[in-house]
mmCIF file of C-alpha atoms and ligand atoms in Angstrom:
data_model
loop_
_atom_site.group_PDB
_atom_site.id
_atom_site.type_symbol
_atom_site.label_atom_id
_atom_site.label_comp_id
_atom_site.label_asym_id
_atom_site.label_seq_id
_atom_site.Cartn_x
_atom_site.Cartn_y
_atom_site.Cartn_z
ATOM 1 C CA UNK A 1 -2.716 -12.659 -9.666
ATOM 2 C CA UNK A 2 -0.904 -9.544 -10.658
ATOM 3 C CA UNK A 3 -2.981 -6.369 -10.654
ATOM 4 C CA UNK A 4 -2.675 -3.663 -13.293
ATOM 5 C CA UNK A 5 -4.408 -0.530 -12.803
ATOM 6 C CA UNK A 6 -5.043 2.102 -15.881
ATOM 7 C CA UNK A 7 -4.615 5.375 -14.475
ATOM 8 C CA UNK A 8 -5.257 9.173 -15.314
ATOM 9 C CA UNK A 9 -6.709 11.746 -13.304
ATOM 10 C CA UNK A 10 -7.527 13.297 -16.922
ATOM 11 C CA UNK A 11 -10.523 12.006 -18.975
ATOM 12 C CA UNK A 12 -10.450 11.143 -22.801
ATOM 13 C CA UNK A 13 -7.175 10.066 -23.366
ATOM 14 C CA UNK A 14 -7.563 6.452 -23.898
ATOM 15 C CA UNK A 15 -7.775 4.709 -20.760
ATOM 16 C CA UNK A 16 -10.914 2.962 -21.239
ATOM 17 C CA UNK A 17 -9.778 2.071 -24.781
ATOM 18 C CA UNK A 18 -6.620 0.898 -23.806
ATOM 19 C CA UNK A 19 -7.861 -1.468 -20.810
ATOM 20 C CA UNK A 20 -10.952 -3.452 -23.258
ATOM 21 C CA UNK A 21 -7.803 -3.655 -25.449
ATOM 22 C CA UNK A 22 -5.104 -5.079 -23.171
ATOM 23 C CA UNK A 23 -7.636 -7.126 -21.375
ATOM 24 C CA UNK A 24 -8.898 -8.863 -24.463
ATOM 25 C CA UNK A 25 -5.415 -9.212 -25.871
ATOM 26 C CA UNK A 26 -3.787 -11.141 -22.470
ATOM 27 C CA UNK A 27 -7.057 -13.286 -22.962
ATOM 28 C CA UNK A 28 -6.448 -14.343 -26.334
ATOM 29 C CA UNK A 29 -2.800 -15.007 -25.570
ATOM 30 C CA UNK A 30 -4.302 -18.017 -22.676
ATOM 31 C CA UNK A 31 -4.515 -15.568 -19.911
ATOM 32 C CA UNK A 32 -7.098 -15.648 -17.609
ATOM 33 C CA UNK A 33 -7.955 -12.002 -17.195
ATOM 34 C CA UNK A 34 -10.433 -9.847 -14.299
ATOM 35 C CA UNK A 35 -11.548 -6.331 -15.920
ATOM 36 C CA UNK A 36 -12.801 -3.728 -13.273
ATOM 37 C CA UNK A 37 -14.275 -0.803 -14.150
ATOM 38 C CA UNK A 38 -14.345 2.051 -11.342
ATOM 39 C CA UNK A 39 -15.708 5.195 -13.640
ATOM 40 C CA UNK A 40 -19.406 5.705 -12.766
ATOM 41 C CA UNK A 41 -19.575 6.510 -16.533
ATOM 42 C CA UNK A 42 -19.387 2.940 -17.508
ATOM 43 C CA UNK A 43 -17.528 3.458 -20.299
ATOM 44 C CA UNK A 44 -15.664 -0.161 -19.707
ATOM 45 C CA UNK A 45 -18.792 -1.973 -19.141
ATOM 46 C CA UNK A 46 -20.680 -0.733 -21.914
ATOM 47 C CA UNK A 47 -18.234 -1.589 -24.336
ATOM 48 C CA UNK A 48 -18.222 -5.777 -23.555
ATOM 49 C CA UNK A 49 -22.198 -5.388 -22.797
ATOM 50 C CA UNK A 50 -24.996 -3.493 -24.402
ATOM 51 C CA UNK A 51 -26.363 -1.209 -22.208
ATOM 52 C CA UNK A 52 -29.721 -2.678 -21.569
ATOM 53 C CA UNK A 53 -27.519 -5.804 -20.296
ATOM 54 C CA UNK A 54 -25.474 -3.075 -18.197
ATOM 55 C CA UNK A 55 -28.678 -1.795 -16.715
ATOM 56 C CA UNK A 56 -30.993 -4.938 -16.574
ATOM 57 C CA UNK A 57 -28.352 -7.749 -15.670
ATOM 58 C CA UNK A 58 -26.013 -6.102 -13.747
ATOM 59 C CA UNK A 59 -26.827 -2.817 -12.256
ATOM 60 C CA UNK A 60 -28.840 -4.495 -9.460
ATOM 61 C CA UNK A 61 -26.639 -6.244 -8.154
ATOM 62 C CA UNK A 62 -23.618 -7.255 -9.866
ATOM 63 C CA UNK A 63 -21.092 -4.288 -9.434
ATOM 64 C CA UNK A 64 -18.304 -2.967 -8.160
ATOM 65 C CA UNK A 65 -20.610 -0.737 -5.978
ATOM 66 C CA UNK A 66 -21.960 -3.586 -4.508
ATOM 67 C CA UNK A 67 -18.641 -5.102 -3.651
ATOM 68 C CA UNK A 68 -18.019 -1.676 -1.781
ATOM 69 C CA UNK A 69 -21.131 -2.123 0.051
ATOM 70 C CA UNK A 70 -20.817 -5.604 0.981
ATOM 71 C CA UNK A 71 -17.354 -4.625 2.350
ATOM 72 C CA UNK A 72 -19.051 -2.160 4.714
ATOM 73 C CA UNK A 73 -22.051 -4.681 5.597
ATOM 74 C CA UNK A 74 -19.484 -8.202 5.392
ATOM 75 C CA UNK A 75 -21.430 -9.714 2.661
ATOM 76 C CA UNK A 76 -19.527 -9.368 -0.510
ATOM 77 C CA UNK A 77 -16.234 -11.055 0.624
ATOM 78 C CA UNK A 78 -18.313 -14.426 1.430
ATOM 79 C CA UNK A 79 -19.021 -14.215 -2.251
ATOM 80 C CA UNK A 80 -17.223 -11.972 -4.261
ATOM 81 C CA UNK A 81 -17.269 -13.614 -7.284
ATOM 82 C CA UNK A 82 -20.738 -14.256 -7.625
ATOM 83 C CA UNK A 83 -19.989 -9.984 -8.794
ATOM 84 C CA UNK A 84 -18.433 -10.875 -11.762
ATOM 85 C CA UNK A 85 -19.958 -11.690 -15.595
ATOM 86 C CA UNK A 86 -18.680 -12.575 -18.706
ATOM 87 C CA UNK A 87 -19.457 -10.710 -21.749
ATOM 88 C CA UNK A 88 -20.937 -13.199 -25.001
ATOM 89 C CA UNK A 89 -19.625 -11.772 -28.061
ATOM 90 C CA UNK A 90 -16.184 -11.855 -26.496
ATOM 91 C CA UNK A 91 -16.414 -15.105 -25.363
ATOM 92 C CA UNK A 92 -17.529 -16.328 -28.415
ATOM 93 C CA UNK A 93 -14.239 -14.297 -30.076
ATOM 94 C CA UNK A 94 -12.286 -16.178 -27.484
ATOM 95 C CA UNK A 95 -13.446 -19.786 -27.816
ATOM 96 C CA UNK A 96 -10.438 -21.579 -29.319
ATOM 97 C CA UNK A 97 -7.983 -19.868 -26.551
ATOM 98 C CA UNK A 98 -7.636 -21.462 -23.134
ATOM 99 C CA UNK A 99 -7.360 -17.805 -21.623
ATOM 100 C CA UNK A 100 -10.975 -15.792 -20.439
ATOM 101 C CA UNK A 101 -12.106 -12.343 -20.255
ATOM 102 C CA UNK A 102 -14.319 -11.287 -17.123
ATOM 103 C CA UNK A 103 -15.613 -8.176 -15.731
ATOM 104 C CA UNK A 104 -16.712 -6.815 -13.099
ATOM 105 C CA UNK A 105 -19.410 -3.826 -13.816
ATOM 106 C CA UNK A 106 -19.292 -0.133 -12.574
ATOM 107 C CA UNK A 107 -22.425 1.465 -11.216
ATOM 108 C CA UNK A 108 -23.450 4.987 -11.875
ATOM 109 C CA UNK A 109 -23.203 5.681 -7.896
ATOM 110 C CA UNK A 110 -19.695 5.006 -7.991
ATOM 111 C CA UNK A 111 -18.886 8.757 -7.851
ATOM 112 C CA UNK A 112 -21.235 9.439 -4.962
ATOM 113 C CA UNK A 113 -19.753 6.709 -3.432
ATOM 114 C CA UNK A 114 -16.295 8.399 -3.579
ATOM 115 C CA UNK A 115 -17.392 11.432 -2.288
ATOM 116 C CA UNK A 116 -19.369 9.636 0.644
ATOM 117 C CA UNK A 117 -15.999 7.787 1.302
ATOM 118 C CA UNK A 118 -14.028 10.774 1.490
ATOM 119 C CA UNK A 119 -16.760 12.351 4.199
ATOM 120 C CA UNK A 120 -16.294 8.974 6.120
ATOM 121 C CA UNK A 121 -12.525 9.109 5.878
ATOM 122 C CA UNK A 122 -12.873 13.285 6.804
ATOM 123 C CA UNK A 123 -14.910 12.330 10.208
ATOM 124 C CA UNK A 124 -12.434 9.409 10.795
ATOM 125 C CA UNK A 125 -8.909 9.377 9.862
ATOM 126 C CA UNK A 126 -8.327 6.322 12.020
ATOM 127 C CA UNK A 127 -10.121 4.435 9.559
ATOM 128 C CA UNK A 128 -7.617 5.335 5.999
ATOM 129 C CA UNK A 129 -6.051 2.089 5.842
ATOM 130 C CA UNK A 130 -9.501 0.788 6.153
ATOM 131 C CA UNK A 131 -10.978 2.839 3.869
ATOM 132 C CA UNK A 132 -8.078 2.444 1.386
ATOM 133 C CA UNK A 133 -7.419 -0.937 1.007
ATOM 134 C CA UNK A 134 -10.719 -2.676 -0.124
ATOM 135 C CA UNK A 135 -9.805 -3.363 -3.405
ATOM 136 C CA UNK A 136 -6.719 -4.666 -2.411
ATOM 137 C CA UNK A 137 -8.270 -6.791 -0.080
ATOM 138 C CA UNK A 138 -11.154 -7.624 -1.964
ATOM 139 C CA UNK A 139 -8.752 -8.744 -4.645
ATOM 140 C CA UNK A 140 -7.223 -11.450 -2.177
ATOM 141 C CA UNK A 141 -10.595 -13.474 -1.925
ATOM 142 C CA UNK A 142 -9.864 -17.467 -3.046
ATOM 143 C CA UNK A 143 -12.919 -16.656 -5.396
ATOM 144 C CA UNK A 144 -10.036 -14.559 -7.642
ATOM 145 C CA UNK A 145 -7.066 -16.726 -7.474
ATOM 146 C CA UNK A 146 -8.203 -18.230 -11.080
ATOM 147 C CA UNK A 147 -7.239 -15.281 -12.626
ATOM 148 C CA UNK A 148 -3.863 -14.079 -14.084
ATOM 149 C CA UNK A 149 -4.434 -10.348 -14.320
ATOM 150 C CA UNK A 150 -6.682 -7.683 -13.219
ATOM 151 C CA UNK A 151 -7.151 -4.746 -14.961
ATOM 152 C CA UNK A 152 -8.564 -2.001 -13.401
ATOM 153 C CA UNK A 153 -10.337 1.158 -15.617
ATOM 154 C CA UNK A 154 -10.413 4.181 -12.953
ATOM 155 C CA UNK A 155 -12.247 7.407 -13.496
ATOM 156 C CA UNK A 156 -10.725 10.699 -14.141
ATOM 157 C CA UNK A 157 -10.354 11.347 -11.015
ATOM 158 C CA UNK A 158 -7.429 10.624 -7.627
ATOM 159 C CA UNK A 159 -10.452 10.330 -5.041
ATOM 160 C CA UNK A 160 -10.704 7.602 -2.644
ATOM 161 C CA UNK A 161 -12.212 4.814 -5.148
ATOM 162 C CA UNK A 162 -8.914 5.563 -7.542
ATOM 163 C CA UNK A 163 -6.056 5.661 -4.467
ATOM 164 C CA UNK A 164 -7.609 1.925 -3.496
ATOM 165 C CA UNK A 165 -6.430 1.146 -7.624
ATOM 166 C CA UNK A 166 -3.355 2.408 -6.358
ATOM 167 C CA UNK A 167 -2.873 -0.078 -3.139
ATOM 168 C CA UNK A 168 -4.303 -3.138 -4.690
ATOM 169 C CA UNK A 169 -1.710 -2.565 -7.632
ATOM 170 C CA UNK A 170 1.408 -4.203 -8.637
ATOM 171 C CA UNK A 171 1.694 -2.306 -11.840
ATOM 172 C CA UNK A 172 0.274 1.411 -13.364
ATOM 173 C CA UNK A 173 -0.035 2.338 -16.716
ATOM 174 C CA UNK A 174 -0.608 6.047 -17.436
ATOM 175 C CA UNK A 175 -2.357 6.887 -20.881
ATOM 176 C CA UNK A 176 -1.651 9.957 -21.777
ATOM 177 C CA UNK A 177 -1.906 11.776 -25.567
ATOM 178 C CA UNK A 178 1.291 13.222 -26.598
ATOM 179 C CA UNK A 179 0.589 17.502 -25.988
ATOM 180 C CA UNK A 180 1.183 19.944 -23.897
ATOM 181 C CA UNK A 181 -2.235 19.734 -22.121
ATOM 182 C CA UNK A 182 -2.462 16.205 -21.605
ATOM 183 C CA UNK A 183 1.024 15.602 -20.426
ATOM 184 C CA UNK A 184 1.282 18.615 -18.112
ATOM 185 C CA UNK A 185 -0.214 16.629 -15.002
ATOM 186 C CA UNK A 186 1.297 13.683 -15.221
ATOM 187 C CA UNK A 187 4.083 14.732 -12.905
ATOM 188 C CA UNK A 188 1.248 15.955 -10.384
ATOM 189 C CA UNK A 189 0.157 12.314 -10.411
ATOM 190 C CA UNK A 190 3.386 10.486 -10.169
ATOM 191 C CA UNK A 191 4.189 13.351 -6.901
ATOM 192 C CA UNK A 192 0.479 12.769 -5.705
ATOM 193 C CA UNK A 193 0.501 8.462 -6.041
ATOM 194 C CA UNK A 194 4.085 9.019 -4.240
ATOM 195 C CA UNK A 195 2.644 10.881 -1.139
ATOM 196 C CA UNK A 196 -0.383 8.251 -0.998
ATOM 197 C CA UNK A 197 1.960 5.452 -0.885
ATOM 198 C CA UNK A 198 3.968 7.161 1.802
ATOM 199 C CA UNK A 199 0.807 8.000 3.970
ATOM 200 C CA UNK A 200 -0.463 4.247 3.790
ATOM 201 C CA UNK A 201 2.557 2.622 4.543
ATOM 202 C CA UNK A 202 2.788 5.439 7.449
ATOM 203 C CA UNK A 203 -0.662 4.562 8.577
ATOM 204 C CA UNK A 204 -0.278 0.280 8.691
ATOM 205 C CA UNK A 205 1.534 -2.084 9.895
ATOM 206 C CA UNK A 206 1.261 -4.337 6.214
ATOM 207 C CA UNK A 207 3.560 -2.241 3.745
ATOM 208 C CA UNK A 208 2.657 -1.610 0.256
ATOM 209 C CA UNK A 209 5.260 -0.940 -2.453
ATOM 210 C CA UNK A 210 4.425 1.635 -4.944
ATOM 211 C CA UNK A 211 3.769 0.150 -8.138
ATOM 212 C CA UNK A 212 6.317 0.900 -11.342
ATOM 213 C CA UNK A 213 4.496 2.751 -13.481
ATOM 214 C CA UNK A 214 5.069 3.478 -17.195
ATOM 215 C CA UNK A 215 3.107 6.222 -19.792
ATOM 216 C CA UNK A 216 1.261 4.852 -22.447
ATOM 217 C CA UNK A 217 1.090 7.515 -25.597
ATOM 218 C CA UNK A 218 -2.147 7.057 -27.036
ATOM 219 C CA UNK A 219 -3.781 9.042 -29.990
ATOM 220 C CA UNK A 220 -0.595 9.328 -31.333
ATOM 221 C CA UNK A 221 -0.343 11.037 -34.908
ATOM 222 C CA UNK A 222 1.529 9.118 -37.255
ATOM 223 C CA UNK A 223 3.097 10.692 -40.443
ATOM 224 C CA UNK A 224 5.230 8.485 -42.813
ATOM 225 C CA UNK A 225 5.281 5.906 -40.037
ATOM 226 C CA UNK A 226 6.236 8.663 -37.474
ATOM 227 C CA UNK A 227 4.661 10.873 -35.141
ATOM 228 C CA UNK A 228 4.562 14.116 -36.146
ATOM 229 C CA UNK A 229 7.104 16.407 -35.105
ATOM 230 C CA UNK A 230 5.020 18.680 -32.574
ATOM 231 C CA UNK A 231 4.098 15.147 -30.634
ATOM 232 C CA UNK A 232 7.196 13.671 -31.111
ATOM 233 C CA UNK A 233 8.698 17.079 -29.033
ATOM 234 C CA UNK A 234 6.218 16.521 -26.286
ATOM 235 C CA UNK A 235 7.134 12.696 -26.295
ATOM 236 C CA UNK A 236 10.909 13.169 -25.395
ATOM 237 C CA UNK A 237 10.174 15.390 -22.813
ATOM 238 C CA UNK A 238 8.053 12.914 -21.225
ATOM 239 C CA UNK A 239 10.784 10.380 -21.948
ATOM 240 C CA UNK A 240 13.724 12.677 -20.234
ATOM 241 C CA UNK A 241 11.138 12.882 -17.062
ATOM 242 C CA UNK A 242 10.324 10.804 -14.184
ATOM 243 C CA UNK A 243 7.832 8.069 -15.663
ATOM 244 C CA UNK A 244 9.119 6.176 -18.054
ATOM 245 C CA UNK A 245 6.938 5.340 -21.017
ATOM 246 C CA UNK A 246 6.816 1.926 -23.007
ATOM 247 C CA UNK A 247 8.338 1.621 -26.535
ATOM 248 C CA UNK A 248 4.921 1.026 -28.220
ATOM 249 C CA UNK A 249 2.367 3.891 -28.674
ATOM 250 C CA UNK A 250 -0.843 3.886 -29.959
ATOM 251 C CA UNK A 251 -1.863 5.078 -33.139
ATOM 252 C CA UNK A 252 -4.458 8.175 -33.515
ATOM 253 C CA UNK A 253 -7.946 6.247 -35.262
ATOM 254 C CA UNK A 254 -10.799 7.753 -34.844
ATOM 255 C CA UNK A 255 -12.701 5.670 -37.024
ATOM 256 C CA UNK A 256 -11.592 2.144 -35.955
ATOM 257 C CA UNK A 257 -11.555 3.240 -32.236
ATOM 258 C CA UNK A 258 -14.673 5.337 -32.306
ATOM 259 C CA UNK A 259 -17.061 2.400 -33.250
ATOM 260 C CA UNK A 260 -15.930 -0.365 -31.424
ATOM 261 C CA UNK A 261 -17.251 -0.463 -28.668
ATOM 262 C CA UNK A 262 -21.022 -0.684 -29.723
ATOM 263 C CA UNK A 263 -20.483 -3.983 -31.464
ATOM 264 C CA UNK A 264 -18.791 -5.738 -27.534
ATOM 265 C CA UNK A 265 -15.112 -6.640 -29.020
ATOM 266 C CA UNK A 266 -12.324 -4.645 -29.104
ATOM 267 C CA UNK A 267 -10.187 -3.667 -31.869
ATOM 268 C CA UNK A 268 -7.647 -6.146 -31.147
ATOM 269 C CA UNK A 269 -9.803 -8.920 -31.499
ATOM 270 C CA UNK A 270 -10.413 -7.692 -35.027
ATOM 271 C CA UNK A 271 -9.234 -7.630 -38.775
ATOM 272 C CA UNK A 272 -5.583 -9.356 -38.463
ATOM 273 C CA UNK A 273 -2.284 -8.025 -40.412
ATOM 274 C CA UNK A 274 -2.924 -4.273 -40.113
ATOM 275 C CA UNK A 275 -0.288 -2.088 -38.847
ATOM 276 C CA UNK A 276 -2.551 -1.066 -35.704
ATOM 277 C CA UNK A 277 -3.911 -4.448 -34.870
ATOM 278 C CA UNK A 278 -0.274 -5.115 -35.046
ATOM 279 C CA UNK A 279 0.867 -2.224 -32.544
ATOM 280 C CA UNK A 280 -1.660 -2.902 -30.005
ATOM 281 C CA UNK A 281 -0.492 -7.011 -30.054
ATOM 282 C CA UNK A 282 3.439 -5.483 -29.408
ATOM 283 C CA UNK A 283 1.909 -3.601 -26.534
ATOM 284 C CA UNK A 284 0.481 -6.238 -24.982
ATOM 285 C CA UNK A 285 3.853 -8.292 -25.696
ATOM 286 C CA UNK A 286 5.377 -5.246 -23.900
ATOM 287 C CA UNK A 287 2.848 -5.457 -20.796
ATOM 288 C CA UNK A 288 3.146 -9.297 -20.260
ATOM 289 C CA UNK A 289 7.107 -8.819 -19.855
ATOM 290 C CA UNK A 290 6.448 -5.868 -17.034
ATOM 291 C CA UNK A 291 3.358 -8.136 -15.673
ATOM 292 C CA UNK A 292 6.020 -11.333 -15.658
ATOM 293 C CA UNK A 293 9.078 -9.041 -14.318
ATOM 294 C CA UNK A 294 6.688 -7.560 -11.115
ATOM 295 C CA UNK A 295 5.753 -10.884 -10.637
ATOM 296 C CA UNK A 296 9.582 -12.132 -10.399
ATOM 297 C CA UNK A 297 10.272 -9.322 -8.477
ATOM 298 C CA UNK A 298 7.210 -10.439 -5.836
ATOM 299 C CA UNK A 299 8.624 -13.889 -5.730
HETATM 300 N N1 ADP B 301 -6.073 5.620 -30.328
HETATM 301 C C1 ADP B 301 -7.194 6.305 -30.478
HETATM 302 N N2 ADP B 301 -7.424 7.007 -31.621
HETATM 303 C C2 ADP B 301 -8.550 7.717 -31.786
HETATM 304 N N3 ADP B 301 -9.531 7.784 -30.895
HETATM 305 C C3 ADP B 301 -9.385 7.123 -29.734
HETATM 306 C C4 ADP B 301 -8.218 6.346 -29.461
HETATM 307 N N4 ADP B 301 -8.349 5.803 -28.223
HETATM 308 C C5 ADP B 301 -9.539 6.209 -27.753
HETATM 309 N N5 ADP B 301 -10.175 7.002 -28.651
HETATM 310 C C6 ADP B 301 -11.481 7.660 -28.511
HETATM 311 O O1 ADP B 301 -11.351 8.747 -27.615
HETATM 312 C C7 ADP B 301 -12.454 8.804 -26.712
HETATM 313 C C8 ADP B 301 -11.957 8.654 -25.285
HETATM 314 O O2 ADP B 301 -11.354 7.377 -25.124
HETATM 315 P P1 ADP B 301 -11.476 6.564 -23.777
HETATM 316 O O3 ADP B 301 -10.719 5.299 -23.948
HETATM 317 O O4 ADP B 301 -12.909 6.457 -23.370
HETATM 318 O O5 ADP B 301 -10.696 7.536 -22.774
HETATM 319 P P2 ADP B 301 -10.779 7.679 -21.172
HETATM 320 O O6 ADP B 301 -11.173 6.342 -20.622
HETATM 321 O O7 ADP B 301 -9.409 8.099 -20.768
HETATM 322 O O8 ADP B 301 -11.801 8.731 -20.888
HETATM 323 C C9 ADP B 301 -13.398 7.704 -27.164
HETATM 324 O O9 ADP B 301 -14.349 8.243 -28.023
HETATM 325 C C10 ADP B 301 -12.500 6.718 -27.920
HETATM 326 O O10 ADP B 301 -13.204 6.025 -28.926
HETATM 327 MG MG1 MG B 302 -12.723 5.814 -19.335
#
């Protein structure tokens, strides 16, 4: 299973939207396909189940909380997949392909979590490999080995919960809206993911490799077929820098973005033949080659 983690210690600029996306787009192309969703905001969940399923069905005991939990207590990895639901309306989207779309739910403790984590890793520093690597070796269960990909959602954040993205991960993808603002930390991360690495690998005797990652433009402003020129500065800066970003971008919509996620199926599951159905299908095209190269490179 490759692991893909969506990643940007900013909130709001598409990573939730991109991961429901790119997770139900691998699926109907035949892959089978994990979704986690780390933010404590839900965001992920909420948008493949109605929220009275989030809160009735799942919260209790079928999240990624709990997988955290049973890590500390040893009951989770006996079972880790008993975690993990599938949502009905994209199932039913997704009947005539051989591929499936799963998820695994976030809890609204997540972010207490993080910050009890990072007291536990303050009091011991013994334990960071520990504390770091649950996802990655939560992720290594037999009870996952059906899957193709997982895609992981993390919250705006580079706490503890986000750097364990980081170690499970062969891959990154870095959403990021084309100004100033929104592009002016991405260096920060790359530096800050960099240092993590090196600490971990510092810290244990298994090596990790830090994962390629590549910037996603999202929201991007589109004027006769191009972006407009003030993004379109910001967007070869980013290219001239030290994360690369992918060929396709993703167009600015509020209106077809906006509502989609209240009726469980993402946009690219939708109305074929229109330009953005059309650019979100190339991106996936262009994230199955990276998924297929890491994996070459693994073997
Ligand atoms: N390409 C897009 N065009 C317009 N609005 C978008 C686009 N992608 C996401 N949005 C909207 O922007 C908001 C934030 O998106 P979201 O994916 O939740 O970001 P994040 O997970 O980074 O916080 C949501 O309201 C979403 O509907
Ligand atoms: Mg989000």
């Amino acid at each position: 299973m490759q692991v893909v983690s969506i990643i940007n210690h900013k909130g709001g600029v598409g990573k939730t939207t991109l991961t429901a996306n790119l997770g139900a787009g691998l699926a109907a192309r035949g892959r089978r396909v994990l979704l986690l969703d780390l933010d404590s905001q839900a965001s992920l969940t909420v948008s493949f189940f109605t929220p009275p399923e989030w809160a009735e069905q799942l919260l209790p005991e079928r999240t990624i909380k709990h997988w955290f939990d049973g890590l500390d207590d040893g009951t989770a990895l006996e079972s880790p997949g008993g975690l993990v639901a599938t949502p009905r309306r994209v199932r039913e989207k997704l009947s005539r392909s051989p591929g499936r779309l799963d998820l695994i739910a976030a809890h609204r403790d997540l972010s207490d979590m993080d910050t009890i984590l990072a007291a536990q890793l303050m009091s011991a520093p013994e334990r960071f490999v520990d504390l770091h690597s649950r996802l990655r070796a939560g992720l290594e269960h037999p009870a996952f080995a059906e899957y193709d990909v997982a895609l992981i959602d993390c919250a705006p954040n580079f706490g503890l919960i986000a750097r364990n993205a980081v170690a499970a991960s062969d891959l990154l993808l870095i959403p990021t809206k084309p100004d100033y603002l929104s592009t002016n930390g991405i260096d920060s991360l790359g530096l800050k993911i960099r240092e993590f690495v090196d600490e971990y690998n510092a810290r244990s005797l298994e090596q990790i490799t830090r994962p390629p990652a590549s910037v996603v433009f999202t929201m991007v402003q589109l004027h006769d077929d191009q972006p407009i020129e003030a993004q379109r500065a910001v967007m070869s800066r980013i290219e001239a820098g030290g994360v690369a970003p992918l060929s396709t971008t993703i167009r600015d919509s509020k209106a077809v973005y906006g509502p989609a996620p209240e009726y469980g199926v993402p946009v690219i599951l939708g109305g074929t033949g229109r330009a953005l159905t059309r650019e979100l299908r190339d991106l996936v095209s262009e994230v199955s080659a990276q998924i297929d190269g890491t994996e070459g490179m693994a073997a």
